[in-house]
Short mmCIF file of C-alpha atoms in Angstrom, two decimals:
data_model
loop_
_atom_site.label_atom_id
_atom_site.label_comp_id
_atom_site.label_asym_id
_atom_site.label_seq_id
_atom_site.Cartn_x
_atom_site.Cartn_y
_atom_site.Cartn_z
CA MET A 2 -8.21 9.52 -15.67
CA ALA A 3 -11.69 10.67 -15.64
CA PHE A 4 -11.56 13.26 -13.34
CA LEU A 5 -8.95 14.74 -10.76
CA GLU A 6 -9.51 15.29 -7.10
CA ILE A 7 -7.22 16.65 -4.75
CA LEU A 8 -8.00 16.52 -1.38
CA MET A 9 -5.98 17.91 1.44
CA VAL A 10 -6.24 15.32 4.45
CA GLY A 11 -4.70 15.31 8.10
CA PHE A 12 -1.06 14.36 7.71
CA LEU A 13 2.05 14.07 10.07
CA ALA A 14 5.38 14.61 8.36
CA MET A 15 8.80 12.75 9.49
CA VAL A 16 11.94 14.23 8.04
CA SER A 17 15.46 12.94 8.10
CA HIS A 18 18.70 15.08 7.71
CA VAL A 19 18.47 18.05 5.11
CA ASP A 20 21.35 17.72 2.53
CA GLY A 21 22.16 20.93 0.51
CA TYR A 22 22.23 21.53 -3.22
CA GLY A 23 23.94 23.90 -5.44
CA GLY A 24 27.20 22.07 -6.56
CA GLY A 25 29.55 23.13 -9.07
CA TRP A 26 28.40 24.02 -12.68
CA ILE A 27 28.88 20.92 -15.24
CA ASN A 28 29.21 21.68 -19.12
CA ALA A 29 26.59 20.33 -21.24
CA HIS A 30 24.42 21.41 -24.23
CA ALA A 31 20.59 21.94 -24.75
CA THR A 32 18.00 21.94 -27.52
CA PHE A 33 14.57 22.54 -27.76
CA TYR A 34 11.25 20.69 -28.53
CA GLY A 35 7.31 20.76 -28.22
CA GLY A 36 6.53 23.99 -30.19
CA SER A 37 5.70 27.55 -28.82
CA ASP A 38 3.09 26.84 -26.47
CA ALA A 39 4.98 23.32 -25.33
CA SER A 40 1.98 21.26 -25.86
CA GLY A 41 4.53 18.52 -27.26
CA THR A 42 6.08 18.18 -24.10
CA MET A 43 2.90 16.75 -22.49
CA GLY A 44 3.04 13.10 -21.29
CA GLY A 45 6.44 11.81 -21.59
CA ALA A 46 8.69 9.00 -20.03
CA CYS A 47 8.33 10.41 -16.63
CA GLY A 48 4.54 9.64 -16.80
CA TYR A 49 3.43 13.32 -15.37
CA GLY A 50 0.67 13.51 -18.19
CA ASN A 51 -0.49 17.23 -18.45
CA LEU A 52 2.47 19.27 -17.04
CA TYR A 53 0.04 22.20 -16.62
CA SER A 54 -2.27 20.64 -14.28
CA GLN A 55 0.72 18.78 -12.39
CA GLY A 56 2.22 21.94 -11.70
CA TYR A 57 5.41 21.72 -13.99
CA GLY A 58 4.30 24.23 -16.61
CA THR A 59 6.77 24.95 -19.38
CA ASN A 60 9.81 24.82 -17.20
CA THR A 61 10.71 21.36 -18.07
CA ALA A 62 13.38 19.03 -19.88
CA ALA A 63 13.88 15.88 -21.37
CA LEU A 64 17.17 14.36 -20.13
CA SER A 65 19.98 12.21 -22.23
CA THR A 66 20.53 8.77 -21.50
CA ALA A 67 23.40 9.81 -19.03
CA LEU A 68 21.33 12.10 -17.13
CA PHE A 69 17.86 10.05 -17.02
CA ASN A 70 19.05 7.26 -14.83
CA ASN A 71 16.37 4.77 -16.70
CA GLY A 72 13.72 7.31 -15.31
CA LEU A 73 14.65 7.33 -11.69
CA SER A 74 15.58 11.39 -12.51
CA CYS A 75 12.27 12.14 -12.76
CA GLY A 76 11.32 15.23 -10.95
CA SER A 77 15.11 16.11 -10.19
CA CYS A 78 15.71 20.31 -10.78
CA TYR A 79 18.29 21.77 -12.71
CA GLU A 80 19.43 25.56 -13.14
CA ILE A 81 20.81 25.95 -16.38
CA ARG A 82 22.81 29.15 -18.12
CA CYS A 83 23.98 29.26 -21.76
CA VAL A 84 27.31 29.70 -21.94
CA ASN A 85 30.42 30.40 -24.43
CA ASP A 86 28.18 31.68 -27.54
CA GLY A 87 27.77 35.50 -27.36
CA ARG A 88 25.76 35.45 -30.63
CA SER A 89 23.20 33.10 -29.33
CA CYS A 90 23.08 33.22 -25.40
CA LEU A 91 20.87 35.47 -23.58
CA GLY A 92 21.72 36.66 -19.70
CA GLY A 93 20.36 34.98 -16.80
CA SER A 94 19.56 31.29 -15.95
CA ILE A 95 16.42 28.99 -15.88
CA LEU A 96 15.15 26.49 -13.53
CA VAL A 97 13.72 23.41 -14.86
CA THR A 98 12.15 20.16 -13.77
CA ALA A 99 13.12 16.61 -15.83
CA THR A 100 9.85 15.33 -17.05
CA ASN A 101 10.82 13.25 -20.22
CA PHE A 102 13.64 11.48 -21.97
CA CYS A 103 15.72 12.31 -24.73
CA PRO A 104 16.25 9.13 -26.49
CA PRO A 105 19.85 8.69 -28.32
CA ASN A 106 19.93 8.63 -32.25
CA ASN A 107 22.70 6.15 -32.79
CA ALA A 108 22.47 6.84 -36.60
CA LEU A 109 24.10 10.14 -36.13
CA PRO A 110 27.13 11.09 -34.49
CA ASN A 111 27.30 12.75 -31.10
CA ASP A 112 28.30 15.98 -32.47
CA ALA A 113 26.12 15.93 -35.50
CA GLY A 114 22.39 15.15 -34.47
CA GLY A 115 22.76 12.74 -31.71
CA TRP A 116 23.07 15.18 -29.05
CA CYS A 117 21.36 12.60 -26.64
CA ASN A 118 23.67 10.03 -27.46
CA PRO A 119 25.62 8.31 -24.52
CA PRO A 120 27.77 9.73 -22.62
CA ARG A 121 26.47 13.31 -23.53
CA HIS A 122 25.01 15.37 -20.96
CA HIS A 123 21.92 17.08 -22.77
CA PHE A 124 18.98 18.82 -21.97
CA ASP A 125 15.87 19.07 -24.38
CA LEU A 126 14.21 21.93 -23.16
CA SER A 127 10.56 23.13 -23.59
CA GLN A 128 10.76 25.83 -26.37
CA PRO A 129 9.51 28.65 -24.17
CA VAL A 130 12.05 28.06 -21.66
CA PHE A 131 14.96 27.42 -24.36
CA GLN A 132 14.58 30.91 -25.57
CA ARG A 133 14.63 32.65 -22.14
CA ILE A 134 18.38 31.69 -22.25
CA ALA A 135 19.23 31.44 -26.05
CA GLN A 136 17.99 32.52 -29.52
CA TYR A 137 15.60 30.44 -31.34
CA ARG A 138 17.57 30.41 -34.56
CA ALA A 139 20.41 28.82 -32.53
CA GLY A 140 19.00 25.36 -32.08
CA ILE A 141 21.70 23.94 -29.89
CA VAL A 142 23.77 26.09 -27.52
CA PRO A 143 26.32 24.93 -24.98
CA VAL A 144 25.36 25.19 -21.49
CA ALA A 145 26.31 24.78 -17.84
CA TYR A 146 24.16 23.21 -15.49
CA ARG A 147 23.98 22.22 -11.89
CA ARG A 148 21.55 20.42 -9.52
CA VAL A 149 19.36 22.55 -7.29
CA ALA A 150 16.61 21.69 -4.69
CA CYS A 151 13.01 21.81 -6.19
CA ARG A 152 10.77 24.17 -4.66
CA ARG A 153 7.08 23.14 -5.03
CA ARG A 154 3.75 24.82 -3.51
CA GLY A 155 1.71 22.29 -1.72
CA GLY A 156 2.15 18.87 -0.78
CA ILE A 157 3.30 15.81 -2.44
CA ARG A 158 0.69 14.35 -4.73
CA PHE A 159 -0.40 10.80 -5.00
CA SER A 160 -2.44 9.88 -7.97
CA ILE A 161 -3.98 6.59 -7.54
CA ASN A 162 -4.76 4.40 -10.65
CA GLY A 163 -5.49 0.89 -11.45
CA HIS A 164 -8.04 -1.76 -9.80
CA THR A 165 -8.51 -4.02 -6.85
CA PHE A 166 -4.76 -5.85 -6.65
CA PHE A 167 -3.29 -3.28 -8.78
CA ASN A 168 -2.64 -0.09 -7.44
CA LEU A 169 -0.64 2.22 -9.66
CA VAL A 170 0.39 5.43 -7.93
CA LEU A 171 1.74 8.58 -9.78
CA VAL A 172 4.45 10.74 -7.57
CA THR A 173 4.53 14.21 -8.46
CA ASN A 174 5.12 17.72 -6.96
CA VAL A 175 7.86 16.33 -4.81
CA GLY A 176 10.22 19.06 -3.56
CA GLY A 177 13.84 18.97 -2.18
CA ALA A 178 15.61 16.47 -4.23
CA GLY A 179 12.72 15.74 -6.16
CA ASP A 180 13.57 12.36 -7.67
CA VAL A 181 11.77 9.68 -5.98
CA HIS A 182 13.70 6.41 -5.53
CA SER A 183 11.55 4.45 -3.20
CA VAL A 184 7.68 4.64 -2.16
CA SER A 185 6.38 2.33 0.41
CA ILE A 186 2.53 2.23 1.29
CA LYS A 187 0.40 1.36 4.35
CA GLY A 188 -3.27 0.97 4.53
CA SER A 189 -5.00 1.28 7.81
CA ARG A 190 -5.23 -2.77 8.36
CA THR A 191 -1.56 -3.43 6.98
CA GLY A 192 1.94 -2.72 7.94
CA TRP A 193 4.43 -0.95 5.43
CA GLN A 194 4.54 -2.45 1.95
CA PRO A 195 7.52 -1.51 -0.56
CA MET A 196 5.99 -0.44 -3.96
CA SER A 197 7.82 -1.37 -6.81
CA ARG A 198 8.63 1.05 -9.79
CA ASN A 199 6.49 0.44 -12.91
CA TRP A 200 8.10 3.28 -15.18
CA GLY A 201 8.65 6.97 -14.57
CA GLN A 202 7.41 7.91 -11.34
CA ASN A 203 4.63 5.32 -11.21
CA TRP A 204 4.88 2.94 -8.52
CA GLN A 205 2.74 -0.17 -8.10
CA SER A 206 1.25 -2.33 -5.09
CA ASN A 207 -0.46 -5.87 -5.76
CA ALA A 208 -2.27 -5.71 -2.49
CA ASN A 209 -6.05 -5.35 -2.09
CA LEU A 210 -6.20 -2.15 -0.04
CA ASN A 211 -9.54 -1.00 -0.87
CA GLY A 212 -11.84 0.61 2.28
CA GLN A 213 -8.39 1.39 3.93
CA SER A 214 -6.93 4.88 4.39
CA LEU A 215 -3.54 5.06 2.70
CA SER A 216 -0.07 6.36 4.10
CA PHE A 217 2.53 6.98 2.05
CA LYS A 218 6.46 7.13 3.00
CA VAL A 219 8.64 8.64 0.11
CA THR A 220 12.63 8.34 -0.43
CA THR A 221 14.46 10.43 -2.51
CA SER A 222 17.90 10.45 -4.10
CA ASP A 223 19.72 12.11 -1.30
CA GLY A 224 18.22 9.46 1.47
CA ARG A 225 15.79 11.84 3.04
CA THR A 226 12.53 9.91 4.05
CA ILE A 227 9.07 11.74 4.45
CA ILE A 228 5.87 10.09 5.63
CA SER A 229 2.41 11.20 4.85
CA TYR A 230 0.07 9.40 7.25
CA ASN A 231 -3.61 8.89 6.14
CA ALA A 232 -3.09 10.93 2.92
CA ALA A 233 -6.04 9.09 1.50
CA PRO A 234 -9.32 8.56 3.41
CA ALA A 235 -10.84 5.27 3.45
CA SER A 236 -13.35 6.41 0.78
CA TRP A 237 -10.60 6.55 -1.81
CA SER A 238 -11.39 5.48 -5.30
CA PHE A 239 -9.06 4.99 -8.38
CA GLY A 240 -8.74 7.94 -10.34
CA GLN A 241 -8.43 10.52 -7.46
CA THR A 242 -5.20 12.41 -6.46
CA PHE A 243 -4.45 13.13 -2.83
CA ALA A 244 -1.83 15.61 -1.15
CA GLY A 245 0.47 14.60 1.30
CA ALA A 246 3.61 15.97 3.32
CA GLN A 247 6.29 17.95 1.55
CA PHE A 248 10.05 18.16 1.77
CA ARG A 249 11.20 21.59 3.06
#
């Protein structure tokens, strides 16, 4: 992306029923990657690119196959705490966003290096956030986790890439459930058109929407839907990012 321009444009939000979060704790394990500055966590299978500029920072995790849901879990949030290891665990808990995929290693046993193999529930955390709940020397620790609501500042962000007849929209900074399961787009001269998921949280439309203001309808895994009317003005261009409404 040549440049990033976040424009706050007038919008209206329509939000459906609000579901709760914070269910029971589930056992899993956690490791870490990406180096002490988490630079190795940038990019990733969710398509978020620079996690600092996207607002996710170092509180991020790569999910094992059992949790990743072929990319549909991207953007979901978890509370994690280290448990049952008095030598390695530190107190407290962390909040992380799923931003990457931890691939299986079928050449190794599930309990000896194949940490992300199915059906294991595993979090490969950024190193800085791992060290908030466990000693570095531990390498891998038992944890308990639960899904929680994502708290975001500002509106949902829509980064528009591609070219005429191929609109690739990266959806980030999603509150509530966080994991987007469907997106629709509407030009000022069209009706609503469903978008297909290309990869991660990149959604595509093959319509020619140049010169039209764009509205977006986003639905997350809990069934909630929010509409950002006219999030992008008619003067939008590829390579720009616009902010819309937000789940509360």
